[in-house]
Short mmCIF file of C-alpha atoms in Angstrom, two decimals:
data_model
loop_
_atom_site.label_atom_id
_atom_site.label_comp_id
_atom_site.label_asym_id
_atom_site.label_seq_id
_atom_site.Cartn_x
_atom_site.Cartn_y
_atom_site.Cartn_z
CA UNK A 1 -128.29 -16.29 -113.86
CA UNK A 2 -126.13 -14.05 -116.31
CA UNK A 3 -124.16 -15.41 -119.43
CA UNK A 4 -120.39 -14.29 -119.64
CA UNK A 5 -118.04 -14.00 -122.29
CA UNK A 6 -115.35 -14.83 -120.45
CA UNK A 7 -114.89 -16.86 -117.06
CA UNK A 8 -117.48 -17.25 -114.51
CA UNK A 9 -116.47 -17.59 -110.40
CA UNK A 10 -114.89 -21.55 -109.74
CA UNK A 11 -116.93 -23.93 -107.67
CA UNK A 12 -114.79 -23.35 -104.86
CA UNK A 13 -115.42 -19.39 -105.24
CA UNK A 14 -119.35 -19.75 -105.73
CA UNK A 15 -118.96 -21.87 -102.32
CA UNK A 16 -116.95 -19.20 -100.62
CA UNK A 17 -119.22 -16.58 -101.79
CA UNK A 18 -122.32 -18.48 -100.51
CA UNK A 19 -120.83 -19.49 -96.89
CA UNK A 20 -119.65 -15.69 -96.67
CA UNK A 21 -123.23 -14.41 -97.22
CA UNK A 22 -125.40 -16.96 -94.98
CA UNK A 23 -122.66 -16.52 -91.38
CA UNK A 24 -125.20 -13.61 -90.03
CA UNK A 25 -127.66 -16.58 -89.90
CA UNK A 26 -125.68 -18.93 -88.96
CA UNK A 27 -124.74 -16.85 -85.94
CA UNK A 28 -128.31 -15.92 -85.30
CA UNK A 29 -129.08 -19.39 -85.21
CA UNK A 30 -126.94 -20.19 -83.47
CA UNK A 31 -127.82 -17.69 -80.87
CA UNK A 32 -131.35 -18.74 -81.00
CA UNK A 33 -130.12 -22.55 -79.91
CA UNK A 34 -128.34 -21.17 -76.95
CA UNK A 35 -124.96 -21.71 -77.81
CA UNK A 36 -122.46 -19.16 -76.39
CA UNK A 37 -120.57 -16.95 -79.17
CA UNK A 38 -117.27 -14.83 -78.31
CA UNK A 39 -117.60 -11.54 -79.87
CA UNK A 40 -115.38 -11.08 -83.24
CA UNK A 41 -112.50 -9.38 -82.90
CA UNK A 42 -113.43 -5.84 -84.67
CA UNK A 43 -112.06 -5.76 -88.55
CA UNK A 44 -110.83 -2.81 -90.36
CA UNK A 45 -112.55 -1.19 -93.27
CA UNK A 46 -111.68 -2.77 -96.13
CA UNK A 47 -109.57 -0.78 -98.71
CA UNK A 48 -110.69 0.10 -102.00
CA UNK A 49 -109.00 1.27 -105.65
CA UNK A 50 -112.05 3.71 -106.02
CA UNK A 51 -115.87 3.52 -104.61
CA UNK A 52 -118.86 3.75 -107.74
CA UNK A 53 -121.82 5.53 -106.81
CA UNK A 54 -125.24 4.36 -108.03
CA UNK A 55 -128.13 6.62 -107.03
CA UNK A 56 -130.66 3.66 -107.57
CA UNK A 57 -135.09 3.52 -107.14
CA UNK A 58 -137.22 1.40 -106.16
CA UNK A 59 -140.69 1.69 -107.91
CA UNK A 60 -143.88 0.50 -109.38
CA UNK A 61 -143.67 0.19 -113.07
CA UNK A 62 -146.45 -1.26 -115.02
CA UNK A 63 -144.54 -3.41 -118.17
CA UNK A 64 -145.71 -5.59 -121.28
CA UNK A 65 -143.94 -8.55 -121.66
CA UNK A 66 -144.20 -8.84 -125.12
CA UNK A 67 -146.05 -7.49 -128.48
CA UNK A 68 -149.51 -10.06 -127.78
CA UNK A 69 -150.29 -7.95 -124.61
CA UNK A 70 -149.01 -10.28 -121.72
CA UNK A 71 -148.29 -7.65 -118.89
CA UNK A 72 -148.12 -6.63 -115.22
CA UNK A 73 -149.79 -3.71 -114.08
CA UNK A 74 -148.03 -4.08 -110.76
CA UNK A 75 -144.58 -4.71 -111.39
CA UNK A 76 -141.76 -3.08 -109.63
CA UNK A 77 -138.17 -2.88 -110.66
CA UNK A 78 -134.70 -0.83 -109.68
CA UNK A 79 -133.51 1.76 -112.01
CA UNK A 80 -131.06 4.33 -111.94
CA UNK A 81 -131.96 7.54 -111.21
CA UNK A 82 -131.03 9.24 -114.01
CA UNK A 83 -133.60 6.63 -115.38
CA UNK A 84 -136.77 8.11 -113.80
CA UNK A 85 -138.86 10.61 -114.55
CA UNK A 86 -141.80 12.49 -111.85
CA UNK A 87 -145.55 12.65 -112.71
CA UNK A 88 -144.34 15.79 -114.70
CA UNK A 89 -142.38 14.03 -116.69
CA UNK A 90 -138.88 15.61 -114.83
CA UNK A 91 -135.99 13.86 -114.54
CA UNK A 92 -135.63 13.28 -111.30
CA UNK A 93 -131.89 14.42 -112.00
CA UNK A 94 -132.81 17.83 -112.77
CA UNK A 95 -133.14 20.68 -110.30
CA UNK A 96 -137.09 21.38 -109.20
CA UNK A 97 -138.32 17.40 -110.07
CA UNK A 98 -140.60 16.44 -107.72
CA UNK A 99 -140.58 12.85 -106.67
CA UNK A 100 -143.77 11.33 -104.97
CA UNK A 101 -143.89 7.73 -103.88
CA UNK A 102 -146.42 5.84 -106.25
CA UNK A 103 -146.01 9.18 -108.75
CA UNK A 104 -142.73 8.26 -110.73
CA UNK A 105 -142.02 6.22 -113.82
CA UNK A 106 -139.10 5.21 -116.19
CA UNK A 107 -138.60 7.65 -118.85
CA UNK A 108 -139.93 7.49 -121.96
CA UNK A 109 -137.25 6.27 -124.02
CA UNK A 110 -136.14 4.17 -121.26
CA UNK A 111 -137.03 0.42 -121.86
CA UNK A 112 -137.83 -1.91 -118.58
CA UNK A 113 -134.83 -4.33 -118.22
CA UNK A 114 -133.22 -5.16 -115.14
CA UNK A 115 -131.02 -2.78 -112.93
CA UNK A 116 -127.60 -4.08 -113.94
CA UNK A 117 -124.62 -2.62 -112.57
CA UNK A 118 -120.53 -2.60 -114.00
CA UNK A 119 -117.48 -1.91 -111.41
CA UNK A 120 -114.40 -3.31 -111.98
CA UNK A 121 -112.90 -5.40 -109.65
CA UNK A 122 -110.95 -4.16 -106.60
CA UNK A 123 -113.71 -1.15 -106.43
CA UNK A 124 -116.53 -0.60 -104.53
CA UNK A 125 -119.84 -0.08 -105.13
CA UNK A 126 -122.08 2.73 -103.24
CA UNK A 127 -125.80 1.92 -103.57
CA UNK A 128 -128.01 5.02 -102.41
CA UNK A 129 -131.12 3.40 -102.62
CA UNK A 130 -134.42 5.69 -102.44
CA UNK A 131 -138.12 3.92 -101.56
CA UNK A 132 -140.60 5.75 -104.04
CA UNK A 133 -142.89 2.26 -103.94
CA UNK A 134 -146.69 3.61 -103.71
CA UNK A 135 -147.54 3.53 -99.66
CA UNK A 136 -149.84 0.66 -100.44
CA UNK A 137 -149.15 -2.64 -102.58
CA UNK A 138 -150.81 -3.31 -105.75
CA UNK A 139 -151.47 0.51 -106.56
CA UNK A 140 -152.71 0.32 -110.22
CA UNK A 141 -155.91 -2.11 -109.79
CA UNK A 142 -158.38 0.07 -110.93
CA UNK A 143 -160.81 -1.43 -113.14
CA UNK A 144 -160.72 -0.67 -117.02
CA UNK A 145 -164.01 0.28 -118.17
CA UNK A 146 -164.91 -1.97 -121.26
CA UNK A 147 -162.88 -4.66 -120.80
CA UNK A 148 -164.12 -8.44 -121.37
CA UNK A 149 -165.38 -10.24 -118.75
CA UNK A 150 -161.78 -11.59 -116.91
CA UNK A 151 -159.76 -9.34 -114.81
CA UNK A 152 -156.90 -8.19 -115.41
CA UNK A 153 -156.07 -7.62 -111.50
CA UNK A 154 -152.62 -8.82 -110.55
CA UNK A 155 -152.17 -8.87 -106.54
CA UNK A 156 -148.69 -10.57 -105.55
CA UNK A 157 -146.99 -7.48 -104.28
CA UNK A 158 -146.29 -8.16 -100.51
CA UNK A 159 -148.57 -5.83 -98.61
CA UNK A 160 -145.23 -4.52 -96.65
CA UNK A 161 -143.16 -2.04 -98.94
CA UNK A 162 -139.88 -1.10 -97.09
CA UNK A 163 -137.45 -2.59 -99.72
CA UNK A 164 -133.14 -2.89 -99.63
CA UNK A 165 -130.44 -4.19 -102.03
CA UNK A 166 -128.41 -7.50 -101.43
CA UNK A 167 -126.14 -8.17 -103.96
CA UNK A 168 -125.23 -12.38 -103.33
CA UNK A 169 -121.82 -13.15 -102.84
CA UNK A 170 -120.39 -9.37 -102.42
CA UNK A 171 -118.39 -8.51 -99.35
CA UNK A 172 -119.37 -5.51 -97.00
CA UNK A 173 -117.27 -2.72 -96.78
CA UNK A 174 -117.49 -1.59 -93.38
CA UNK A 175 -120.38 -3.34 -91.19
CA UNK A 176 -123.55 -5.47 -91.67
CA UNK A 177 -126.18 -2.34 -92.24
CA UNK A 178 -123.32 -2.12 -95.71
CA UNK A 179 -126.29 -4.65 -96.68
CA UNK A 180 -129.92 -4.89 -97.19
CA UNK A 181 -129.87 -8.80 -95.41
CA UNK A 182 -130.35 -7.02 -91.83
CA UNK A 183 -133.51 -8.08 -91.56
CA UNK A 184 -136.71 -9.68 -89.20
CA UNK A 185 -136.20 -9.44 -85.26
CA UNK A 186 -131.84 -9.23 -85.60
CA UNK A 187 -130.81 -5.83 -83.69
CA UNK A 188 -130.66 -3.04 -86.21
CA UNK A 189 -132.94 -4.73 -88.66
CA UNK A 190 -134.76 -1.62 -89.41
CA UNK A 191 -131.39 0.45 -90.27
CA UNK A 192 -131.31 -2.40 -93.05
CA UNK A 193 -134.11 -1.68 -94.72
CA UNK A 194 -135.73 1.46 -96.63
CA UNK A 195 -139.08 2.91 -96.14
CA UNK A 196 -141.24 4.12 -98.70
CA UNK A 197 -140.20 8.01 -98.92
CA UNK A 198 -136.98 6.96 -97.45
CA UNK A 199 -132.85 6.70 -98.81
CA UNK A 200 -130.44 4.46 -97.35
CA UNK A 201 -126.95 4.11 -98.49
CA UNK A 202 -125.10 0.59 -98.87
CA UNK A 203 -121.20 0.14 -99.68
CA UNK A 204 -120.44 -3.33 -101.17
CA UNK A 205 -116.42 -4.63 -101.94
CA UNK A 206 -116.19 -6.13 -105.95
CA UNK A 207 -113.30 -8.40 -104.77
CA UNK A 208 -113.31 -10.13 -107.72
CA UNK A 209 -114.88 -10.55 -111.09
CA UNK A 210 -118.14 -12.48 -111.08
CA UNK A 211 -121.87 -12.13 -111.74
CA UNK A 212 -124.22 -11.04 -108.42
CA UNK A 213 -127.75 -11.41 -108.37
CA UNK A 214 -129.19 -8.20 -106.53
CA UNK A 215 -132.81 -8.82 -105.04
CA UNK A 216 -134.50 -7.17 -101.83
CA UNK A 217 -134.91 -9.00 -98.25
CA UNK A 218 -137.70 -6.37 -97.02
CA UNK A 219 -140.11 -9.10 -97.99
CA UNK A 220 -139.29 -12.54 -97.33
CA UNK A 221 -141.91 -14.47 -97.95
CA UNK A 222 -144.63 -13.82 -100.83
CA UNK A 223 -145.70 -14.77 -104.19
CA UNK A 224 -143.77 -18.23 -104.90
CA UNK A 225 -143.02 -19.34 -101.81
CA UNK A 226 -139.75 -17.32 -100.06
CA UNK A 227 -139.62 -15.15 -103.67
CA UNK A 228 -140.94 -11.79 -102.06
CA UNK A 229 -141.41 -9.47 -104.46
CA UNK A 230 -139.19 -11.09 -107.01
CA UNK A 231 -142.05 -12.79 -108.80
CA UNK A 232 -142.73 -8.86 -109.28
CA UNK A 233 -139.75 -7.75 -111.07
CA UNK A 234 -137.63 -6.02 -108.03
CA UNK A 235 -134.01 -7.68 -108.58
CA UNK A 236 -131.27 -6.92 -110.64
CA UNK A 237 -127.58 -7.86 -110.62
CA UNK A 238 -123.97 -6.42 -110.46
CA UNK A 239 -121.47 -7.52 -112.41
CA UNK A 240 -117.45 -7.12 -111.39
CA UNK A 241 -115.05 -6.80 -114.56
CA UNK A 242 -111.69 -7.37 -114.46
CA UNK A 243 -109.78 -4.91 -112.64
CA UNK A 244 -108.73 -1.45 -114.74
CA UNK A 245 -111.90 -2.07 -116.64
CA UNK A 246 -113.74 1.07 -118.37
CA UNK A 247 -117.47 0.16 -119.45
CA UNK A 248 -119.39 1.17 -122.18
CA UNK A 249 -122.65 0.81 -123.63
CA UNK A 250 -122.96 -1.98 -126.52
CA UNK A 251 -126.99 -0.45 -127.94
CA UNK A 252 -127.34 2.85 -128.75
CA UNK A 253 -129.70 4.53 -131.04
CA UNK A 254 -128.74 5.98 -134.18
CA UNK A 255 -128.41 9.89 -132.51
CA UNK A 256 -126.76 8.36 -130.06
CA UNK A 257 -123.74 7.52 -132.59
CA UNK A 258 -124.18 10.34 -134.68
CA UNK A 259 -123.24 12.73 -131.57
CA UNK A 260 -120.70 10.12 -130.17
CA UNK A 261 -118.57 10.54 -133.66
CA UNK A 262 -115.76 12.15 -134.28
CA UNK A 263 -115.89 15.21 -136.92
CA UNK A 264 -113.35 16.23 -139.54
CA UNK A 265 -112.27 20.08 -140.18
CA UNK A 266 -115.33 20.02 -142.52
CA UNK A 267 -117.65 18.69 -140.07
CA UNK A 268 -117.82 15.50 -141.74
CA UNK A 269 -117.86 12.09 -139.77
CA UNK A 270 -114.34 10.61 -139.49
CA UNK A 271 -113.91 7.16 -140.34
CA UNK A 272 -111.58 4.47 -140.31
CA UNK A 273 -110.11 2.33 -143.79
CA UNK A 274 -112.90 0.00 -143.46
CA UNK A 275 -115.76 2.75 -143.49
CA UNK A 276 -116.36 2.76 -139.91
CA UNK A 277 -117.32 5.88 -137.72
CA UNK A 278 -114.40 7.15 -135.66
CA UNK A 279 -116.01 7.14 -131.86
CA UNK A 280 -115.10 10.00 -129.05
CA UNK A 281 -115.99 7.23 -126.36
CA UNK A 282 -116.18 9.86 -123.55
CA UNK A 283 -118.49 11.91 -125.75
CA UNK A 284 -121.27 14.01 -124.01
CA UNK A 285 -124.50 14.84 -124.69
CA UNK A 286 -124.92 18.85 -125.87
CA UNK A 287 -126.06 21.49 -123.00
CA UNK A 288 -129.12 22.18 -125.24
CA UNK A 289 -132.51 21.18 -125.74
CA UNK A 290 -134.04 18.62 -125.55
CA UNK A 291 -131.26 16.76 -123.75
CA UNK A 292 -131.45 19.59 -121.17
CA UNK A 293 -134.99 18.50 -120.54
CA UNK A 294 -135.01 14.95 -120.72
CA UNK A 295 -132.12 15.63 -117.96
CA UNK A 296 -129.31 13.83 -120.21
CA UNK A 297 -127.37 17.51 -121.10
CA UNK A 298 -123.48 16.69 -119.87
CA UNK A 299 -123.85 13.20 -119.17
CA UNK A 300 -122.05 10.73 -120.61
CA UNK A 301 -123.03 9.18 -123.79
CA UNK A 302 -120.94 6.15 -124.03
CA UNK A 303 -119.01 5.63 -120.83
CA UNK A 304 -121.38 3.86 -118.37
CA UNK A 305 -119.36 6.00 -116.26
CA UNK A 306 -119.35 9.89 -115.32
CA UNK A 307 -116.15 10.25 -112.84
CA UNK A 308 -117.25 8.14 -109.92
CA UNK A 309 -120.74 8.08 -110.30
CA UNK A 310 -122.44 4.92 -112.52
CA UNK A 311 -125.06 6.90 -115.26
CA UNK A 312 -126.10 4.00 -117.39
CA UNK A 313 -127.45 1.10 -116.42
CA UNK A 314 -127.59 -1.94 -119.76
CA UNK A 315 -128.30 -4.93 -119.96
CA UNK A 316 -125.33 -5.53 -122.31
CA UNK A 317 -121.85 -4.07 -122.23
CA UNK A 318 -118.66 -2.95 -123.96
CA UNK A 319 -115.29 -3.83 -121.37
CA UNK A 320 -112.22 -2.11 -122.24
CA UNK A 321 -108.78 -1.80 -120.30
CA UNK A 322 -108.94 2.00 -119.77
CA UNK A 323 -107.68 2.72 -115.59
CA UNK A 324 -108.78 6.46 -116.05
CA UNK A 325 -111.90 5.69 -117.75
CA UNK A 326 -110.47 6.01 -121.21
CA UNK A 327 -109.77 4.01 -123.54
CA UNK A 328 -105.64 4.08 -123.78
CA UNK A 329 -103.77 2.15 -126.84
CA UNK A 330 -106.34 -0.53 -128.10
CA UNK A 331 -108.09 -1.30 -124.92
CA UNK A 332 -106.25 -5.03 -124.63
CA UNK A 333 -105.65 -5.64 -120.56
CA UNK A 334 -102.39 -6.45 -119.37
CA UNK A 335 -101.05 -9.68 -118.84
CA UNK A 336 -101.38 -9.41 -115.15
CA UNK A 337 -104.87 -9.16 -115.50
CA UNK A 338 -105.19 -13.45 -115.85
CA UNK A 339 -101.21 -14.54 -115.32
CA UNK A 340 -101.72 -18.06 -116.91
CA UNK A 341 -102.22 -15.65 -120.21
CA UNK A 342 -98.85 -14.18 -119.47
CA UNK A 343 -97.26 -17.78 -120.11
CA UNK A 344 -99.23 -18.96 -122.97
CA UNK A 345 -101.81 -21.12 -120.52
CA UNK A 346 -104.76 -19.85 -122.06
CA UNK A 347 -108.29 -21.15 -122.40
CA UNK A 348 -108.28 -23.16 -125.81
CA UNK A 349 -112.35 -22.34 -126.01
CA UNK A 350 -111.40 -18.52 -126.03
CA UNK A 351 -108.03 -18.14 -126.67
CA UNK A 352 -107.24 -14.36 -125.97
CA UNK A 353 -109.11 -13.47 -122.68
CA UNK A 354 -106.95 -9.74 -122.97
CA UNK A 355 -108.34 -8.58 -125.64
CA UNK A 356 -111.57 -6.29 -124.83
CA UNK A 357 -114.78 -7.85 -125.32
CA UNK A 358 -119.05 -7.79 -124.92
CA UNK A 359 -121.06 -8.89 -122.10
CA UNK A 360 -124.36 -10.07 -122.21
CA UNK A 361 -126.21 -10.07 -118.76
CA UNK A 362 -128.84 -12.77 -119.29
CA UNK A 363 -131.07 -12.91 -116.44
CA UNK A 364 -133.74 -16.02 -116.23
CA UNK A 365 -136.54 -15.48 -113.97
CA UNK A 366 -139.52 -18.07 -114.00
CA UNK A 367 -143.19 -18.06 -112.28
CA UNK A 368 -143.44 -14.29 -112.83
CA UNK A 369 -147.09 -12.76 -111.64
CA UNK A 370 -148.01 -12.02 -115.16
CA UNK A 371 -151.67 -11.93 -116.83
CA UNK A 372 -152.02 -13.35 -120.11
CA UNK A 373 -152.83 -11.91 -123.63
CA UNK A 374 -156.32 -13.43 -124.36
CA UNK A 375 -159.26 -14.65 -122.66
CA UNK A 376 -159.24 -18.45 -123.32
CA UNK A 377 -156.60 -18.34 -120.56
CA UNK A 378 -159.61 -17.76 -118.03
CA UNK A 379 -162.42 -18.69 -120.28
CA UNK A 380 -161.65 -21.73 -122.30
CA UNK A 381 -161.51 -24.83 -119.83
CA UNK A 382 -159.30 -26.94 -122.05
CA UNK A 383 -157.01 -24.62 -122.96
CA UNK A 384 -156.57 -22.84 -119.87
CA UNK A 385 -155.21 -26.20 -118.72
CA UNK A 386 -153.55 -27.64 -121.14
CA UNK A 387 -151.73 -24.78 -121.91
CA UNK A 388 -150.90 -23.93 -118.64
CA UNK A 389 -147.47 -24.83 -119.13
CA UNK A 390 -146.57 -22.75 -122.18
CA UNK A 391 -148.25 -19.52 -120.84
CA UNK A 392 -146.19 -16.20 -120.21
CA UNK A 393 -144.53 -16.89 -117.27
CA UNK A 394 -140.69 -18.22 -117.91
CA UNK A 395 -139.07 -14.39 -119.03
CA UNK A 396 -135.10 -13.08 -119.84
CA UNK A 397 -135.05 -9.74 -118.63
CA UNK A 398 -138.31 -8.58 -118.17
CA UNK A 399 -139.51 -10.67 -121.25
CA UNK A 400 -141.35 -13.80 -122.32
CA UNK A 401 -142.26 -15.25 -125.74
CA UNK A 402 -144.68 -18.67 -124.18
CA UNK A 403 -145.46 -21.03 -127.26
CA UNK A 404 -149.27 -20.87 -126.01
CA UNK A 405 -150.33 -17.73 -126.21
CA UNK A 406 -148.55 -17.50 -130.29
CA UNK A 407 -150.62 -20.73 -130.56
CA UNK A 408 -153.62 -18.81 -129.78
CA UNK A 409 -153.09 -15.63 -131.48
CA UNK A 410 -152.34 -18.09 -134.45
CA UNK A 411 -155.80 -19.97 -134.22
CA UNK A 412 -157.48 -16.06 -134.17
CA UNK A 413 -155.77 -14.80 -136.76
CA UNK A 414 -154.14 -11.87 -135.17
CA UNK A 415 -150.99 -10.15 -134.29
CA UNK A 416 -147.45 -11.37 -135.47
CA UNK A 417 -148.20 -14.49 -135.47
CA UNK A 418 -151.37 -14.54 -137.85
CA UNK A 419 -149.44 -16.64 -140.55
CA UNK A 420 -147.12 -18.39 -138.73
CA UNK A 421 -146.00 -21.57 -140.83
CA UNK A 422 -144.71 -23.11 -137.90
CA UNK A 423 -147.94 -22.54 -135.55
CA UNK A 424 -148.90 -26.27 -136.28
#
């Protein structure tokens, strides 16, 4: 589920979207029943402005959900890979990194939020997807030597680890492997899929703006019924802008602006009436250390985009009208962009939908695999029921803020939440 700040797909689209994605199993059904299907007529490759490439991972990624200490040891997400690092700490962008299945991890600075990928529409999107899963599910349950007496073991990874990428609701751009939905007994299944160790390539049409929810169909069933590994953290989304869209990151740490700004003759920051910085919005980051280590020397700082290849992956995001990646004029779209604009038919609840604006990809996931902060979860009969409820579970992107576990922390006296006035 994603929050927009503009339109979201009609009814009639989400509809389309959803009958478009489910006629491979309504065929196979059908086959199953005995009916007799004609063979399609063959369809040509569908054409698009420009093709994205995102070199994306799958992998195991321990993450705390919040400051009390709710975590999973054994979560998994996607990431870019300009977003991973080896058990040497090397980018795995930089010549002589070493990748190992089960041996790679976000970067440091990088913080665990859901893979979410911008294209504008009319593009496509190029997902080459590399396993580097541990061979075996649930890879980090080694006991911790002096912990309290409750274990902090969590085991809903499904025991099979080939993974894919399905995006809901996007269109294939040449033939049903385009797709990580291949998948059971159908003929080809395992050309769908990924092994662990393995890199398969997918090509998706963004016909028109919308958000997608991204998860993986190597495990159907698992964890909360048909979740998979969902429950675990492997999902993400892509979201398709309007078309001629350039997209930019909305957070960025104070270095991060400081190299992004424009200089004077003097070397001074240049900024506008107002006292603003003056941005170069296609500003790089220096061929020097450290950003030569940390693999980040050349790339992009702002632009979410490096030519054709997608080098950022946020959460939240800066649209612009810019058809060559910059930022031309004032970065309104033109009226062709949403023709009722064009003859003053515009949305009374946001009244300018040209202008360029932030979006916020909000994604709610509920009955996560999580265990909890403290030990009256396990220990305490009463609360350990009542509370159940209230526990860490419910999360936005990657994190959760339960009422129950603040209630406890209050009752201790520890953490944030020590003094809380409205703990009650």
């Amino acid at each position: 589920m994603s929050k927009r700040s503009d339109s979201v797909p009609t009814s009639r689209e989400r509809r389309r979207a959803r009958g478009s994605s489910r006629l491979g199993q309504m065929l196979a059904v059908s086959s199953l029943a005995g009916l007799a299907i004609l063979a399609a007529p063959a369809h040509a490759q569908v054409e698009c402005s420009k093709t994205f490439l995102a070199e994306v991972v799958a992998l195991d990624q321990p993450v705390m959900f919040n400051r009390l200490g709710a975590q999973n040891i054994n979560w998994m997400m996607y990431a870019l890979k300009e977003d991973v690092v080896d058990a040497n700490n090397v980018p795995l962008t930089v010549e002589g990194s070493n990748p190992v299945p089960g041996q790679v991890k976000l970067r440091a600075d990088k913080r665990p939020r859901p893979l979410v990928l911008r294209v504008p529409a009319g593009t496509c999107l190029r997902v080459r997807l590399t396993n580097l899963l541990a061979p075996a599910a649930n890879p980090n349950n080694a006991p911790i030597p002096g912990t309290p007496p409750f274990t902090l073991t969590i085991d809903d990874q499904v025991a099979d680890r080939h993974v894919g990428f399905h995006a809901s609701g996007l269109q294939l751009a040449t033939r049903i492997q385009d797709d990580g939905s291949m998948v059971g007994l159908n003929p080809g299944a395992v050309g769908s899929l990924v092994p662990v160790g393995a890199t398969r390539t997918y090509t998706l049409l963004a016909e028109k703006e919308g958000a997608f929810e991204v998860a993986s169909h190597g495990a159907q069933f698992g964890a909360d019924a048909t979740a998979g590994n969902t429950t675990n953290g492997l999902f993400g989304e892509v979201i398709v802008e309007p078309a001629g869209a350039a997209v930019y990151r909305s957070t960025i740490t104070e270095e991060e602006m400081r190299l992004a700004t424009r200089l004077d003759r003097n070397g001074n920051p240049r900024r506008t009436k107002n006292g603003q910085p003056i941005l170069n919005y296609e500003a790089v980051y220096p061929t020097e250390e450290p950003w030569i280590s940390e693999g980040k020397a050349g790339r992009k700082i702002l632009n979410m985009m490096q030519g054709s290849r997608i080098v950022h992956s946020e959460i939240d995001g800066v649209i612009a009208y810019g058809p060559t990646g910059r930022i031309s004029g004032d970065g309104t779209f033109p009226p062709e962009t949403y023709p009722l604009e064009s003859v003053g038919k515009s949305n009374p609840t946001y009244p300018n939908r040209l202008e360029p604006f932030r979006d916020f990809a909000s994604v709610f996931h509920d009955e996560n695999a999580a265990s909890q902060a403290f030990p009256e979860w396990y220990l305490d009969p009463v609360l350990g029921h009542t509370l159940h409820g209230v526990r860490d579970s419910f999360m936005i992107n990657y994190g959760s803020g339960g009422i129950g576990t603040e209630i406890i922390a209050n009752r201790l006296g520890v953490g944030p939440m020590h003094d809380c006035l409205g703990c009650a």
